[in-house]
Amino acid sequence: MKRIYLDNSATTPIDPLVLESMTTAMTENYGNPSSIHAEGRKARATIEEARKRIANQLNCSIGEIFFTSGGTEASNMVLKNSVRDLGVGHIISSPLEHHCVLHSLDSIKESGAARISFVKVDREGKVDLDHLRELLAAANEKTLVSLMHANNEVGTLLPLDEVSKICQDNGALFHTDTVQTIGYYPIDLDKIPISFLAGSAHKFYGPKGIGFVYINGDNIIKPYLDGGAQERNMRGGTENLYGIVGMATALELAYVNLEARQKQIRLLRDYLGVQLENNVPGVEYNGDPIGGHYKILSVSFPKSPKGEMLLMNLDMAGISASGGSACSSGIDVGSHVVGHLHPDSERHTVRFSLNHHNTKEEIDYVVKELKKML
Ligand code: PLP
């Protein structure tokens, strides 16, 4: 049975062209980038070229991109080191952030190094910008605002330009987790002032275990991993050259094909919504299905005994979706995002997240199976 993969917010399949670029690098580019001989120089040049390819897509300078192991490390680094190195004494975030942000905030709070405030969000997960302004106006300490661009569970989008302006007007630093939007929306760092931004290759058809952090040239934080002088002294350890090459290729492909992919995914996602509404009684959405991320449809179904086993039954029918985010422990413990937006709800949530390889036939099959299951 051919499987139907609708869990692209958890991760995406690697693009064959990305794989090709990586296997070429693996076979032909094995030097240690820190070595001074020819093999080392070749590897170093490849890494710096990849950095340039990534910076070009985001319209920033190459000196502002630092490679990390992914989005988790990028956000940990920004939050913890801006408190440690930049005198940040207050962080404003939202209760809907990814755990890599929320748990970093927990440990900052525990250490007593900075105060944490949470901005209000509405039932669709939209940030209350007036409340953000109030929190900023009332703060006496150096403040960093950390808000994700698109929520990975429900897809609600943040108006990046507006939030960046609010931060600028209030002299606050701005960190945004763009893990779900890099490669899906154009991001021009020359136009939108952002202090820190996190990206992860496996969300845009690149390899796992590689990502990057953008650090605006004005906000120099110190190394996250102590070791060698890699990443211009920002992160010790031999670079993941193959991952870096794959990520640069994936990002270029994502932006070259942006419009076509966007159109195709949005059409299919909207088709899924219409078909669900027409065939399954009591369908509702979490988040902002019209204005939110075009690849995500977070659907909820009325409480029913059959609903308890929905994800497992979908899996057995060859369909991969998720209950919220991909759970790191392998046990679905429910979603903190959906729980926050609908605290009293007993409905069953399924997050469908699409890619440009999905087809209308796949969607028809999914709706047919769901109809049977419910
Ligand atoms: N931030 C968001 C919004 C995500 O969806 C994810 C992955 O699920 C991460 C951060 C973590 O990224 P990584 O898997 O690269 O550590």
Short mmCIF file of C-alpha atoms and ligand atoms in Angstrom, two decimals:
data_model
loop_
_atom_site.label_atom_id
_atom_site.label_comp_id
_atom_site.label_asym_id
_atom_site.label_seq_id
_atom_site.Cartn_x
_atom_site.Cartn_y
_atom_site.Cartn_z
CA MET A 1 0.00 0.00 0.00
CA LYS A 2 1.35 3.41 -0.96
CA ARG A 3 1.43 5.68 2.07
CA ILE A 4 0.00 9.17 2.10
CA TYR A 5 2.23 11.61 3.94
CA LEU A 6 0.39 14.57 5.44
CA ASP A 7 2.78 15.42 8.27
CA ASN A 8 5.06 17.92 6.58
CA SER A 9 5.17 20.28 9.54
CA ALA A 10 6.91 17.53 11.49
CA THR A 11 9.38 16.96 8.70
CA THR A 12 9.55 16.80 4.91
CA PRO A 13 10.93 14.15 2.55
CA ILE A 14 14.33 15.07 1.16
CA ASP A 15 14.30 16.53 -2.34
CA PRO A 16 16.19 14.27 -4.81
CA LEU A 17 18.28 17.24 -5.99
CA VAL A 18 19.23 17.98 -2.38
CA LEU A 19 20.26 14.37 -1.90
CA GLU A 20 22.33 14.51 -5.06
CA SER A 21 24.15 17.63 -3.87
CA MET A 22 24.88 15.91 -0.57
CA THR A 23 26.15 12.64 -2.02
CA THR A 24 28.43 14.57 -4.36
CA ALA A 25 29.81 16.46 -1.37
CA MET A 26 30.19 13.21 0.57
CA THR A 27 32.19 11.50 -2.12
CA GLU A 28 34.21 14.44 -3.39
CA ASN A 29 34.57 16.77 -0.44
CA TYR A 30 35.85 14.92 2.60
CA GLY A 31 38.42 17.37 3.94
CA ASN A 32 38.14 18.94 7.37
CA PRO A 33 37.21 22.58 6.72
CA SER A 34 39.72 23.66 9.40
CA SER A 35 42.67 21.92 7.68
CA ILE A 36 44.99 24.12 5.68
CA HIS A 37 45.77 21.59 2.91
CA ALA A 38 43.91 21.44 -0.42
CA GLU A 39 41.15 19.10 0.78
CA GLY A 40 40.52 21.29 3.81
CA ARG A 41 40.49 24.48 1.75
CA LYS A 42 38.02 22.93 -0.65
CA ALA A 43 35.69 21.97 2.20
CA ARG A 44 36.02 25.46 3.74
CA ALA A 45 35.21 27.09 0.39
CA THR A 46 32.11 24.88 0.01
CA ILE A 47 30.84 25.87 3.45
CA GLU A 48 31.39 29.57 2.81
CA GLU A 49 29.71 29.29 -0.57
CA ALA A 50 26.70 27.61 1.09
CA ARG A 51 26.57 30.40 3.66
CA LYS A 52 26.47 32.91 0.83
CA ARG A 53 23.72 30.97 -0.97
CA ILE A 54 21.62 31.05 2.20
CA ALA A 55 22.34 34.72 2.97
CA ASN A 56 21.37 35.61 -0.62
CA GLN A 57 17.94 34.03 -0.19
CA LEU A 58 17.27 36.02 2.98
CA ASN A 59 18.95 39.23 1.82
CA CYS A 60 21.37 39.47 4.72
CA SER A 61 25.12 39.50 5.03
CA ILE A 62 27.08 36.22 5.09
CA GLY A 63 28.59 37.20 8.44
CA GLU A 64 25.13 37.06 10.00
CA ILE A 65 24.45 33.36 9.26
CA PHE A 66 25.76 30.72 11.69
CA PHE A 67 25.16 27.01 11.18
CA THR A 68 23.60 25.00 14.00
CA SER A 69 22.22 21.49 14.43
CA GLY A 70 18.71 22.79 13.75
CA GLY A 71 15.97 25.09 14.97
CA THR A 72 16.14 23.88 18.57
CA GLU A 73 19.78 24.78 18.97
CA ALA A 74 19.33 28.10 17.15
CA SER A 75 16.59 29.29 19.52
CA ASN A 76 18.32 27.93 22.65
CA MET A 77 21.44 29.82 21.62
CA VAL A 78 19.66 33.10 21.03
CA LEU A 79 17.53 33.08 24.17
CA LYS A 80 20.14 31.86 26.63
CA ASN A 81 23.07 33.81 25.22
CA SER A 82 21.22 37.09 24.82
CA VAL A 83 20.49 36.94 28.55
CA ARG A 84 24.09 35.97 29.29
CA ASP A 85 25.87 38.31 26.87
CA LEU A 86 23.60 41.20 25.95
CA GLY A 87 22.15 42.15 29.32
CA VAL A 88 18.62 41.02 28.44
CA GLY A 89 16.67 41.03 31.71
CA HIS A 90 13.19 40.44 30.38
CA ILE A 91 11.80 38.18 27.65
CA ILE A 92 8.30 38.51 26.22
CA SER A 93 7.01 35.42 24.44
CA SER A 94 3.75 33.56 23.88
CA PRO A 95 2.33 30.37 25.39
CA LEU A 96 2.02 28.91 21.88
CA GLU A 97 5.74 28.78 21.06
CA HIS A 98 7.53 25.56 20.20
CA HIS A 99 8.97 23.71 23.21
CA CYS A 100 12.50 24.66 22.19
CA VAL A 101 11.55 28.23 23.11
CA LEU A 102 9.23 27.49 26.03
CA HIS A 103 11.63 25.10 27.72
CA SER A 104 14.56 27.49 27.18
CA LEU A 105 12.46 30.15 28.89
CA ASP A 106 11.77 27.74 31.76
CA SER A 107 15.46 27.24 32.34
CA ILE A 108 16.19 30.98 32.09
CA LYS A 109 13.44 31.62 34.61
CA GLU A 110 14.74 28.91 36.94
CA SER A 111 18.22 30.41 36.85
CA GLY A 112 16.74 33.77 37.87
CA ALA A 113 18.70 35.46 35.08
CA ALA A 114 15.70 37.16 33.45
CA ARG A 115 12.00 37.79 33.91
CA ILE A 116 9.58 36.13 31.48
CA SER A 117 6.21 37.59 30.40
CA PHE A 118 3.64 36.06 28.09
CA VAL A 119 1.63 38.10 25.64
CA LYS A 120 -2.07 37.32 25.27
CA VAL A 121 -3.28 35.39 22.22
CA ASP A 122 -6.83 35.11 20.89
CA ARG A 123 -8.75 31.91 20.11
CA GLU A 124 -7.10 31.65 16.69
CA GLY A 125 -3.64 31.99 18.22
CA LYS A 126 -3.12 35.56 17.03
CA VAL A 127 -0.89 37.67 19.24
CA ASP A 128 -2.58 40.65 20.91
CA LEU A 129 -0.34 43.43 19.61
CA ASP A 130 -1.79 46.04 21.99
CA HIS A 131 -0.89 43.81 24.91
CA LEU A 132 2.61 43.42 23.46
CA ARG A 133 2.91 47.22 23.32
CA GLU A 134 1.71 47.47 26.94
CA LEU A 135 4.20 44.87 28.14
CA LEU A 136 7.01 46.64 26.33
CA ALA A 137 6.00 50.07 27.61
CA ALA A 138 5.93 48.79 31.20
CA ALA A 139 9.37 47.11 31.01
CA ASN A 140 12.36 48.81 32.62
CA GLU A 141 14.92 46.16 31.66
CA LYS A 142 16.51 45.43 28.31
CA THR A 143 13.83 43.28 26.65
CA LEU A 144 13.83 40.60 23.99
CA VAL A 145 10.60 39.60 22.24
CA SER A 146 10.48 35.98 21.06
CA LEU A 147 7.52 35.14 18.84
CA MET A 148 7.25 32.46 16.16
CA HIS A 149 6.40 33.43 12.57
CA ALA A 150 4.00 30.51 12.01
CA ASN A 151 2.70 28.18 14.64
CA ASN A 152 3.73 24.61 13.80
CA GLU A 153 0.53 23.08 15.17
CA VAL A 154 -2.24 25.36 13.99
CA GLY A 155 -0.50 27.49 11.35
CA THR A 156 -1.44 30.93 12.69
CA LEU A 157 0.91 33.58 11.29
CA LEU A 158 2.54 36.53 13.04
CA PRO A 159 2.69 39.86 11.17
CA LEU A 160 6.50 39.96 11.20
CA ASP A 161 6.82 43.51 9.91
CA GLU A 162 4.40 44.93 12.47
CA VAL A 163 5.99 43.11 15.39
CA SER A 164 9.45 44.08 14.25
CA LYS A 165 8.34 47.75 14.11
CA ILE A 166 6.82 47.54 17.62
CA CYS A 167 10.08 46.09 18.94
CA GLN A 168 12.12 48.75 17.20
CA ASP A 169 9.89 51.57 18.53
CA ASN A 170 10.36 50.21 22.05
CA GLY A 171 14.09 49.50 21.80
CA ALA A 172 13.56 45.74 22.21
CA LEU A 173 15.43 42.91 20.51
CA PHE A 174 13.29 40.62 18.34
CA HIS A 175 13.83 36.87 17.94
CA THR A 176 11.55 34.89 15.67
CA ASP A 177 11.31 31.13 15.18
CA THR A 178 10.84 30.91 11.42
CA VAL A 179 11.29 27.15 11.29
CA GLN A 180 7.89 26.67 9.63
CA THR A 181 8.12 29.62 7.23
CA ILE A 182 11.67 29.68 5.87
CA GLY A 183 11.36 28.40 2.30
CA TYR A 184 7.57 28.89 2.35
CA TYR A 185 7.33 32.67 2.52
CA PRO A 186 9.82 35.24 1.25
CA ILE A 187 11.77 36.78 4.14
CA ASP A 188 13.77 39.90 3.38
CA LEU A 189 16.02 40.71 6.32
CA ASP A 190 17.14 43.93 4.70
CA LYS A 191 13.57 45.22 4.79
CA ILE A 192 12.35 43.79 8.12
CA PRO A 193 14.60 44.54 11.08
CA ILE A 194 14.93 41.30 13.03
CA SER A 195 17.62 40.67 15.64
CA PHE A 196 17.62 36.86 15.55
CA LEU A 197 15.94 34.24 13.40
CA ALA A 198 16.00 30.42 13.50
CA GLY A 199 15.76 28.04 10.52
CA SER A 200 15.85 24.26 10.07
CA ALA A 201 16.57 22.42 6.80
CA HIS A 202 14.35 19.37 7.36
CA LYS A 203 11.23 21.50 7.20
CA PHE A 204 11.96 22.60 3.62
CA TYR A 205 12.93 19.28 1.98
CA GLY A 206 16.50 19.38 3.28
CA PRO A 207 18.34 17.02 5.65
CA LYS A 208 17.74 16.62 9.37
CA GLY A 209 20.23 17.77 11.98
CA ILE A 210 21.20 21.02 10.28
CA GLY A 211 19.84 24.51 10.62
CA PHE A 212 21.04 28.05 11.11
CA VAL A 213 20.66 31.11 13.21
CA TYR A 214 20.66 34.62 11.78
CA ILE A 215 22.27 37.04 14.19
CA ASN A 216 21.97 40.66 13.20
CA GLY A 217 25.43 42.25 13.14
CA ASP A 218 24.54 44.63 15.99
CA ASN A 219 23.84 41.87 18.51
CA ILE A 220 26.95 39.82 18.91
CA ILE A 221 26.48 36.99 21.37
CA LYS A 222 29.33 34.73 22.50
CA PRO A 223 29.89 31.05 21.56
CA TYR A 224 27.22 28.53 22.36
CA LEU A 225 29.50 25.51 22.06
CA ASP A 226 33.07 26.00 23.25
CA GLY A 227 35.72 24.28 21.20
CA GLY A 228 37.58 25.16 18.03
CA ALA A 229 37.25 28.42 16.17
CA GLN A 230 34.55 27.15 13.77
CA GLU A 231 31.68 29.44 12.79
CA ARG A 232 33.90 32.44 13.49
CA ASN A 233 34.28 31.38 17.12
CA MET A 234 30.51 31.07 17.62
CA ARG A 235 30.16 27.29 17.65
CA GLY A 236 33.02 24.84 18.19
CA GLY A 237 32.98 21.47 16.39
CA THR A 238 33.70 20.28 12.86
CA GLU A 239 30.98 21.59 10.59
CA ASN A 240 28.27 19.31 9.15
CA LEU A 241 29.45 19.98 5.62
CA TYR A 242 27.03 17.61 3.88
CA GLY A 243 24.09 18.98 5.82
CA ILE A 244 25.14 22.54 5.10
CA VAL A 245 25.39 21.84 1.35
CA GLY A 246 22.01 20.07 1.40
CA MET A 247 20.40 22.94 3.29
CA ALA A 248 21.70 25.58 0.86
CA THR A 249 20.42 23.54 -2.10
CA ALA A 250 17.05 22.96 -0.43
CA LEU A 251 16.60 26.64 0.36
CA GLU A 252 17.43 27.72 -3.18
CA LEU A 253 15.02 25.15 -4.60
CA ALA A 254 12.30 26.24 -2.16
CA TYR A 255 12.56 29.85 -3.26
CA VAL A 256 12.97 29.14 -6.99
CA ASN A 257 9.78 27.07 -6.89
CA LEU A 258 8.02 29.15 -4.24
CA GLU A 259 5.02 30.40 -6.21
CA ALA A 260 4.23 27.10 -7.89
CA ARG A 261 4.54 25.12 -4.66
CA GLN A 262 2.54 27.70 -2.70
CA LYS A 263 -0.29 27.64 -5.21
CA GLN A 264 -0.40 23.86 -5.42
CA ILE A 265 -0.28 23.25 -1.67
CA ARG A 266 -2.86 25.94 -0.90
CA LEU A 267 -5.29 24.57 -3.50
CA LEU A 268 -5.02 21.06 -2.08
CA ARG A 269 -5.31 22.20 1.51
CA ASP A 270 -8.45 24.20 0.70
CA TYR A 271 -9.82 21.19 -1.19
CA LEU A 272 -9.20 19.03 1.89
CA GLY A 273 -11.17 21.53 4.01
CA VAL A 274 -14.14 21.58 1.63
CA GLN A 275 -14.22 17.81 1.30
CA LEU A 276 -14.07 17.35 5.08
CA GLU A 277 -16.88 19.83 5.63
CA ASN A 278 -19.00 18.08 2.99
CA ASN A 279 -18.40 14.56 4.23
CA VAL A 280 -17.63 14.50 7.94
CA PRO A 281 -20.15 15.97 10.38
CA GLY A 282 -19.09 18.56 12.97
CA VAL A 283 -15.70 19.52 11.48
CA GLU A 284 -14.08 22.60 13.04
CA TYR A 285 -10.66 24.19 12.65
CA ASN A 286 -7.99 25.22 15.11
CA GLY A 287 -6.10 28.42 14.40
CA ASP A 288 -6.75 30.67 11.46
CA PRO A 289 -7.38 28.41 8.44
CA ILE A 290 -7.88 31.28 6.02
CA GLY A 291 -5.03 33.63 6.96
CA GLY A 292 -2.68 31.01 8.44
CA HIS A 293 0.12 28.95 6.92
CA TYR A 294 -1.07 27.44 3.63
CA LYS A 295 0.41 24.01 4.30
CA ILE A 296 -1.34 23.41 7.65
CA LEU A 297 -4.94 22.43 8.35
CA SER A 298 -5.58 21.66 12.00
CA VAL A 299 -8.98 20.02 12.13
CA SER A 300 -11.05 18.94 15.09
CA PHE A 301 -13.85 16.39 15.22
CA PRO A 302 -16.57 16.00 17.86
CA LYS A 303 -15.71 13.78 20.81
CA SER A 304 -16.55 10.15 20.06
CA PRO A 305 -15.23 6.74 21.13
CA LYS A 306 -13.88 6.21 17.60
CA GLY A 307 -12.10 9.56 17.72
CA GLU A 308 -9.76 8.32 20.46
CA MET A 309 -7.97 6.04 18.03
CA LEU A 310 -8.12 8.33 15.04
CA LEU A 311 -4.40 8.84 14.43
CA MET A 312 -3.69 5.15 14.85
CA ASN A 313 -6.52 4.19 12.52
CA LEU A 314 -5.32 6.72 9.96
CA ASP A 315 -1.83 5.25 10.23
CA MET A 316 -3.20 1.75 9.68
CA ALA A 317 -5.04 3.03 6.62
CA GLY A 318 -1.69 4.27 5.27
CA ILE A 319 -2.15 7.94 6.19
CA SER A 320 0.40 9.89 8.24
CA ALA A 321 -0.88 12.91 10.10
CA SER A 322 -0.36 14.14 13.61
CA GLY A 323 -2.29 15.10 16.72
CA GLY A 324 -0.42 18.31 17.25
CA SER A 325 3.28 18.46 16.75
CA ALA A 326 5.48 15.39 16.32
CA CYS A 327 5.92 14.26 19.87
CA SER A 328 9.57 13.95 20.83
CA SER A 329 8.92 11.02 23.16
CA GLY A 330 6.82 9.05 20.66
CA ILE A 331 3.82 9.26 22.97
CA ASP A 332 1.00 11.58 21.93
CA VAL A 333 0.34 13.57 25.08
CA GLY A 334 -1.90 16.16 23.42
CA SER A 335 -0.95 19.57 22.22
CA HIS A 336 -0.09 22.50 24.50
CA VAL A 337 -1.16 24.82 21.67
CA VAL A 338 -4.62 23.34 21.08
CA GLY A 339 -4.99 22.93 24.86
CA HIS A 340 -4.31 26.64 25.34
CA LEU A 341 -6.65 27.77 22.56
CA HIS A 342 -9.50 25.47 23.56
CA PRO A 343 -8.95 24.57 27.22
CA ASP A 344 -12.32 22.90 27.79
CA SER A 345 -12.62 21.15 24.47
CA GLU A 346 -12.78 17.37 24.32
CA ARG A 347 -12.73 17.31 20.54
CA HIS A 348 -10.18 15.23 18.62
CA THR A 349 -7.57 17.23 16.73
CA VAL A 350 -5.72 16.05 13.65
CA ARG A 351 -3.07 18.27 12.08
CA PHE A 352 -2.75 17.72 8.34
CA SER A 353 0.29 19.39 6.80
CA LEU A 354 0.80 19.08 3.06
CA ASN A 355 3.61 19.18 0.56
CA HIS A 356 3.76 19.79 -3.18
CA HIS A 357 3.87 16.06 -3.94
CA ASN A 358 0.41 15.42 -2.48
CA THR A 359 -2.43 14.87 -4.94
CA LYS A 360 -6.18 15.35 -5.11
CA GLU A 361 -6.60 11.56 -5.24
CA GLU A 362 -4.73 11.26 -1.95
CA ILE A 363 -7.00 13.85 -0.35
CA ASP A 364 -10.10 12.00 -1.65
CA TYR A 365 -8.81 8.77 -0.12
CA VAL A 366 -8.09 10.48 3.24
CA VAL A 367 -11.59 11.96 3.40
CA LYS A 368 -13.17 8.64 2.43
CA GLU A 369 -11.25 6.83 5.18
CA LEU A 370 -12.05 9.51 7.78
CA LYS A 371 -15.71 9.33 6.91
CA LYS A 372 -15.63 5.57 7.53
CA MET A 373 -13.68 5.96 10.79
CA LEU A 374 -15.94 8.59 12.27
N1 PLP B 1 10.43 25.44 15.95
C1 PLP B 1 9.34 25.00 15.30
C2 PLP B 1 8.21 25.95 15.04
C3 PLP B 1 9.27 23.69 14.83
O1 PLP B 1 8.20 23.26 14.19
C4 PLP B 1 10.38 22.83 15.09
C5 PLP B 1 10.32 21.41 14.68
O2 PLP B 1 9.35 20.73 14.92
C6 PLP B 1 11.49 23.35 15.78
C7 PLP B 1 11.47 24.65 16.19
C8 PLP B 1 12.68 22.49 16.07
O3 PLP B 1 13.49 22.39 14.94
P1 PLP B 1 14.59 21.22 14.86
O4 PLP B 1 13.84 19.96 14.65
O5 PLP B 1 15.43 21.61 13.67
O6 PLP B 1 15.37 21.27 16.11
#
